[in-house]
mmCIF file of C-alpha atoms in Angstrom:
data_model
loop_
_atom_site.group_PDB
_atom_site.id
_atom_site.type_symbol
_atom_site.label_atom_id
_atom_site.label_comp_id
_atom_site.label_asym_id
_atom_site.label_seq_id
_atom_site.Cartn_x
_atom_site.Cartn_y
_atom_site.Cartn_z
ATOM 1 C CA UNK C 1 161.203 -54.835 33.094
ATOM 2 C CA UNK C 2 158.365 -54.024 30.740
ATOM 3 C CA UNK C 3 154.990 -53.237 32.304
ATOM 4 C CA UNK C 4 151.628 -52.930 30.557
ATOM 5 C CA UNK C 5 148.891 -51.263 32.618
ATOM 6 C CA UNK C 6 145.182 -50.875 31.901
ATOM 7 C CA UNK C 7 142.824 -48.460 33.649
ATOM 8 C CA UNK C 8 139.378 -47.298 32.623
ATOM 9 C CA UNK C 9 138.686 -44.201 34.698
ATOM 10 C CA UNK C 10 140.227 -41.224 36.502
ATOM 11 C CA UNK C 11 140.633 -42.968 39.869
ATOM 12 C CA UNK C 12 142.467 -45.825 38.163
ATOM 13 C CA UNK C 13 144.728 -43.272 36.464
ATOM 14 C CA UNK C 14 145.575 -41.786 39.866
ATOM 15 C CA UNK C 15 146.271 -45.127 41.556
ATOM 16 C CA UNK C 16 148.185 -46.525 38.575
ATOM 17 C CA UNK C 17 150.360 -43.397 38.353
ATOM 18 C CA UNK C 18 151.290 -43.822 42.028
ATOM 19 C CA UNK C 19 152.014 -47.504 41.415
ATOM 20 C CA UNK C 20 154.201 -46.601 38.429
ATOM 21 C CA UNK C 21 156.163 -44.151 40.604
ATOM 22 C CA UNK C 22 156.704 -46.885 43.200
ATOM 23 C CA UNK C 23 157.801 -49.344 40.497
ATOM 24 C CA UNK C 24 160.278 -46.791 39.092
ATOM 25 C CA UNK C 25 161.852 -46.445 42.549
ATOM 26 C CA UNK C 26 162.571 -50.183 42.599
ATOM 27 C CA UNK C 27 163.179 -50.714 38.871
ATOM 28 C CA UNK C 28 165.059 -47.822 37.273
ATOM 29 C CA UNK C 29 164.782 -49.520 33.871
ATOM 30 C CA UNK C 30 160.998 -49.819 34.079
ATOM 31 C CA UNK C 31 159.342 -49.339 30.709
ATOM 32 C CA UNK C 32 155.612 -48.596 30.731
ATOM 33 C CA UNK C 33 152.965 -48.890 28.063
ATOM 34 C CA UNK C 34 149.331 -48.364 28.969
ATOM 35 C CA UNK C 35 145.676 -47.693 28.414
ATOM 36 C CA UNK C 36 145.508 -44.869 30.947
ATOM 37 C CA UNK C 37 145.352 -41.160 31.509
ATOM 38 C CA UNK C 38 147.166 -37.893 32.022
ATOM 39 C CA UNK C 39 148.666 -38.758 35.415
ATOM 40 C CA UNK C 40 150.176 -41.978 34.096
ATOM 41 C CA UNK C 41 151.506 -40.063 31.109
ATOM 42 C CA UNK C 42 153.226 -37.613 33.471
ATOM 43 C CA UNK C 43 155.085 -40.518 35.106
ATOM 44 C CA UNK C 44 156.326 -41.632 31.699
ATOM 45 C CA UNK C 45 155.810 -44.343 29.143
ATOM 46 C CA UNK C 46 153.609 -44.761 26.114
ATOM 47 C CA UNK C 47 149.913 -43.942 26.254
ATOM 48 C CA UNK C 48 148.115 -46.189 23.762
ATOM 49 C CA UNK C 49 144.533 -45.109 24.565
ATOM 50 C CA UNK C 50 143.202 -42.542 27.000
ATOM 51 C CA UNK C 51 140.574 -43.813 29.436
ATOM 52 C CA UNK C 52 138.152 -41.193 28.064
ATOM 53 C CA UNK C 53 137.987 -43.374 24.933
ATOM 54 C CA UNK C 54 137.108 -46.430 27.035
ATOM 55 C CA UNK C 55 134.710 -45.332 29.748
ATOM 56 C CA UNK C 56 131.081 -46.051 28.937
ATOM 57 C CA UNK C 57 128.738 -46.388 31.909
ATOM 58 C CA UNK C 58 125.174 -47.657 31.877
ATOM 59 C CA UNK C 59 123.307 -50.069 29.645
ATOM 60 C CA UNK C 60 122.381 -47.675 26.812
ATOM 61 C CA UNK C 61 125.815 -45.985 26.437
ATOM 62 C CA UNK C 62 127.491 -49.413 26.416
ATOM 63 C CA UNK C 63 125.044 -50.664 23.788
ATOM 64 C CA UNK C 64 125.493 -47.561 21.626
ATOM 65 C CA UNK C 65 129.285 -47.858 21.847
ATOM 66 C CA UNK C 66 129.605 -51.636 21.608
ATOM 67 C CA UNK C 67 131.601 -51.452 18.360
ATOM 68 C CA UNK C 68 134.070 -49.034 19.949
ATOM 69 C CA UNK C 69 134.402 -51.201 23.062
ATOM 70 C CA UNK C 70 135.038 -54.343 21.011
ATOM 71 C CA UNK C 71 137.525 -52.479 18.800
ATOM 72 C CA UNK C 72 139.352 -51.204 21.913
ATOM 73 C CA UNK C 73 139.532 -54.753 23.286
ATOM 74 C CA UNK C 74 141.100 -55.980 20.047
ATOM 75 C CA UNK C 75 143.540 -53.047 19.922
ATOM 76 C CA UNK C 76 144.544 -53.759 23.515
ATOM 77 C CA UNK C 77 145.035 -57.513 23.001
ATOM 78 C CA UNK C 78 147.174 -56.973 19.906
ATOM 79 C CA UNK C 79 149.183 -54.177 21.490
ATOM 80 C CA UNK C 80 149.998 -56.291 24.548
ATOM 81 C CA UNK C 81 151.177 -59.193 22.406
ATOM 82 C CA UNK C 82 153.256 -56.872 20.184
ATOM 83 C CA UNK C 83 154.824 -55.147 23.214
ATOM 84 C CA UNK C 84 155.457 -58.479 24.975
ATOM 85 C CA UNK C 85 155.592 -57.138 28.540
ATOM 86 C CA UNK C 86 157.014 -58.995 31.516
ATOM 87 C CA UNK C 87 153.713 -58.424 33.324
ATOM 88 C CA UNK C 88 150.289 -56.921 32.662
ATOM 89 C CA UNK C 89 148.807 -54.934 35.552
ATOM 90 C CA UNK C 90 145.041 -54.456 35.480
ATOM 91 C CA UNK C 91 143.578 -51.705 37.674
ATOM 92 C CA UNK C 92 139.920 -52.170 38.722
ATOM 93 C CA UNK C 93 137.678 -51.693 35.590
ATOM 94 C CA UNK C 94 136.517 -55.348 35.582
ATOM 95 C CA UNK C 95 134.217 -55.414 32.541
ATOM 96 C CA UNK C 96 137.117 -54.695 30.191
ATOM 97 C CA UNK C 97 140.014 -56.043 32.241
ATOM 98 C CA UNK C 98 138.598 -59.517 32.849
ATOM 99 C CA UNK C 99 138.227 -59.982 29.095
ATOM 100 C CA UNK C 100 141.885 -59.004 28.675
ATOM 101 C CA UNK C 101 142.949 -61.336 31.517
ATOM 102 C CA UNK C 102 141.073 -64.244 29.931
ATOM 103 C CA UNK C 103 142.631 -63.605 26.532
ATOM 104 C CA UNK C 104 146.138 -63.397 27.995
ATOM 105 C CA UNK C 105 145.739 -66.582 30.028
ATOM 106 C CA UNK C 106 144.384 -68.543 27.059
ATOM 107 C CA UNK C 107 146.739 -67.229 24.360
ATOM 108 C CA UNK C 108 149.986 -66.078 26.016
ATOM 109 C CA UNK C 109 152.251 -66.837 28.952
ATOM 110 C CA UNK C 110 152.293 -63.213 30.161
ATOM 111 C CA UNK C 111 151.574 -63.031 33.913
ATOM 112 C CA UNK C 112 148.527 -60.995 34.950
ATOM 113 C CA UNK C 113 148.429 -58.951 38.162
ATOM 114 C CA UNK C 114 145.237 -57.239 39.275
ATOM 115 C CA UNK C 115 145.753 -54.098 41.369
ATOM 116 C CA UNK C 116 142.711 -52.873 43.290
ATOM 117 C CA UNK C 117 140.269 -55.719 43.313
ATOM 118 C CA UNK C 118 136.850 -54.935 41.892
ATOM 119 C CA UNK C 119 134.309 -54.872 44.719
ATOM 120 C CA UNK C 120 132.895 -58.316 43.993
ATOM 121 C CA UNK C 121 132.109 -58.731 47.701
ATOM 122 C CA UNK C 122 129.414 -56.068 47.122
ATOM 123 C CA UNK C 123 128.025 -57.353 43.824
ATOM 124 C CA UNK C 124 128.775 -59.887 41.090
ATOM 125 C CA UNK C 125 130.462 -62.298 43.498
ATOM 126 C CA UNK C 126 130.361 -64.932 40.748
ATOM 127 C CA UNK C 127 133.306 -63.125 39.124
ATOM 128 C CA UNK C 128 135.584 -64.834 41.655
ATOM 129 C CA UNK C 129 135.678 -67.814 39.270
ATOM 130 C CA UNK C 130 137.165 -65.635 36.523
ATOM 131 C CA UNK C 131 139.774 -64.156 38.850
ATOM 132 C CA UNK C 132 140.852 -67.608 40.010
ATOM 133 C CA UNK C 133 141.078 -68.792 36.412
ATOM 134 C CA UNK C 134 142.725 -65.827 34.694
ATOM 135 C CA UNK C 135 144.554 -63.656 37.261
ATOM 136 C CA UNK C 136 147.930 -64.790 38.611
ATOM 137 C CA UNK C 137 148.188 -62.261 41.428
ATOM 138 C CA UNK C 138 145.538 -60.113 43.129
ATOM 139 C CA UNK C 139 146.617 -57.024 45.085
ATOM 140 C CA UNK C 140 143.900 -55.726 47.424
ATOM 141 C CA UNK C 141 143.625 -52.315 49.077
ATOM 142 C CA UNK C 142 140.972 -53.179 51.667
ATOM 143 C CA UNK C 143 142.101 -55.426 54.550
ATOM 144 C CA UNK C 144 138.854 -57.428 54.765
ATOM 145 C CA UNK C 145 139.199 -58.481 51.117
ATOM 146 C CA UNK C 146 141.926 -60.933 52.162
ATOM 147 C CA UNK C 147 139.397 -62.901 54.249
ATOM 148 C CA UNK C 148 136.742 -62.605 51.542
ATOM 149 C CA UNK C 149 139.038 -64.180 48.949
ATOM 150 C CA UNK C 150 140.387 -66.707 51.452
ATOM 151 C CA UNK C 151 136.845 -68.019 51.936
ATOM 152 C CA UNK C 152 136.857 -68.659 48.165
ATOM 153 C CA UNK C 153 140.276 -70.384 48.308
ATOM 154 C CA UNK C 154 141.982 -67.599 46.375
ATOM 155 C CA UNK C 155 145.139 -66.218 48.000
ATOM 156 C CA UNK C 156 145.578 -62.460 47.600
ATOM 157 C CA UNK C 157 147.975 -59.825 48.922
ATOM 158 C CA UNK C 158 146.919 -56.781 50.908
ATOM 159 C CA UNK C 159 149.162 -53.878 49.828
ATOM 160 C CA UNK C 160 147.689 -50.973 51.784
ATOM 161 C CA UNK C 161 145.245 -48.326 50.705
ATOM 162 C CA UNK C 162 146.553 -45.419 48.591
ATOM 163 C CA UNK C 163 143.759 -43.103 49.751
ATOM 164 C CA UNK C 164 144.495 -43.768 53.423
ATOM 165 C CA UNK C 165 148.211 -43.272 52.721
ATOM 166 C CA UNK C 166 147.514 -39.923 51.031
ATOM 167 C CA UNK C 167 145.486 -38.740 54.013
ATOM 168 C CA UNK C 168 148.124 -39.952 56.475
ATOM 169 C CA UNK C 169 150.884 -38.189 54.519
ATOM 170 C CA UNK C 170 149.039 -34.905 54.066
ATOM 171 C CA UNK C 171 150.358 -31.589 55.282
ATOM 172 C CA UNK C 172 149.154 -30.810 58.839
ATOM 173 C CA UNK C 173 148.320 -34.468 59.493
ATOM 174 C CA UNK C 174 148.544 -33.832 63.240
ATOM 175 C CA UNK C 175 146.040 -30.986 63.073
ATOM 176 C CA UNK C 176 142.871 -31.544 65.122
ATOM 177 C CA UNK C 177 139.383 -30.858 63.811
ATOM 178 C CA UNK C 178 139.063 -27.812 66.094
ATOM 179 C CA UNK C 179 142.406 -26.445 64.843
ATOM 180 C CA UNK C 180 141.232 -26.913 61.250
ATOM 181 C CA UNK C 181 137.973 -25.035 61.989
ATOM 182 C CA UNK C 182 139.810 -22.154 63.643
ATOM 183 C CA UNK C 183 142.558 -21.917 61.001
ATOM 184 C CA UNK C 184 139.982 -21.748 58.190
ATOM 185 C CA UNK C 185 137.597 -19.415 60.056
ATOM 186 C CA UNK C 186 134.732 -21.894 59.940
ATOM 187 C CA UNK C 187 133.461 -21.456 63.506
ATOM 188 C CA UNK C 188 130.002 -20.243 62.456
ATOM 189 C CA UNK C 189 129.632 -22.323 59.323
ATOM 190 C CA UNK C 190 128.104 -25.768 58.813
ATOM 191 C CA UNK C 191 130.607 -28.475 57.897
ATOM 192 C CA UNK C 192 129.579 -30.896 55.165
ATOM 193 C CA UNK C 193 131.575 -33.985 54.221
ATOM 194 C CA UNK C 194 131.393 -35.199 50.636
ATOM 195 C CA UNK C 195 132.469 -38.820 50.524
ATOM 196 C CA UNK C 196 132.632 -40.143 46.988
ATOM 197 C CA UNK C 197 132.774 -43.844 46.516
#
């Protein structure tokens, strides 16, 4: 099968590269084309645009780069149609990806799958209407998202959380906190957790 993936940041690159690996295990003829990053490129396929060319955060940077953003949207739409994939997989990055999903639904018959639902339960809940209209399949990584979408009459699939899987599969996963402290000679040092999110 032919897969077209779109990510807009480093975390999307990581999750999409893991997804691509999983797809390759089930589909040895998988052909990938993507707006992505270095990790996706390592898995294989054709990188059309690097996410560094797409990622603009904040009102002013978006305004200053509006021409570039609109040009990237047009490049992406045309490239998808020219490639004619069996499925388009959108990874988070809703500002860009919802515009692509809408275009595909209105102008093609290419199915759209969304992997890693944007956190609309936290803000911009109104976007649920766009997902219901333009996304054929939503794959969630947080278990409570299933109930959130169910309340909006939108069936989704929970596929597990790649971050939790990575932690569970880490080396020394059975190691206790005290063993970790002792092994790393941290007995007399403060421990600080940095939890990005």
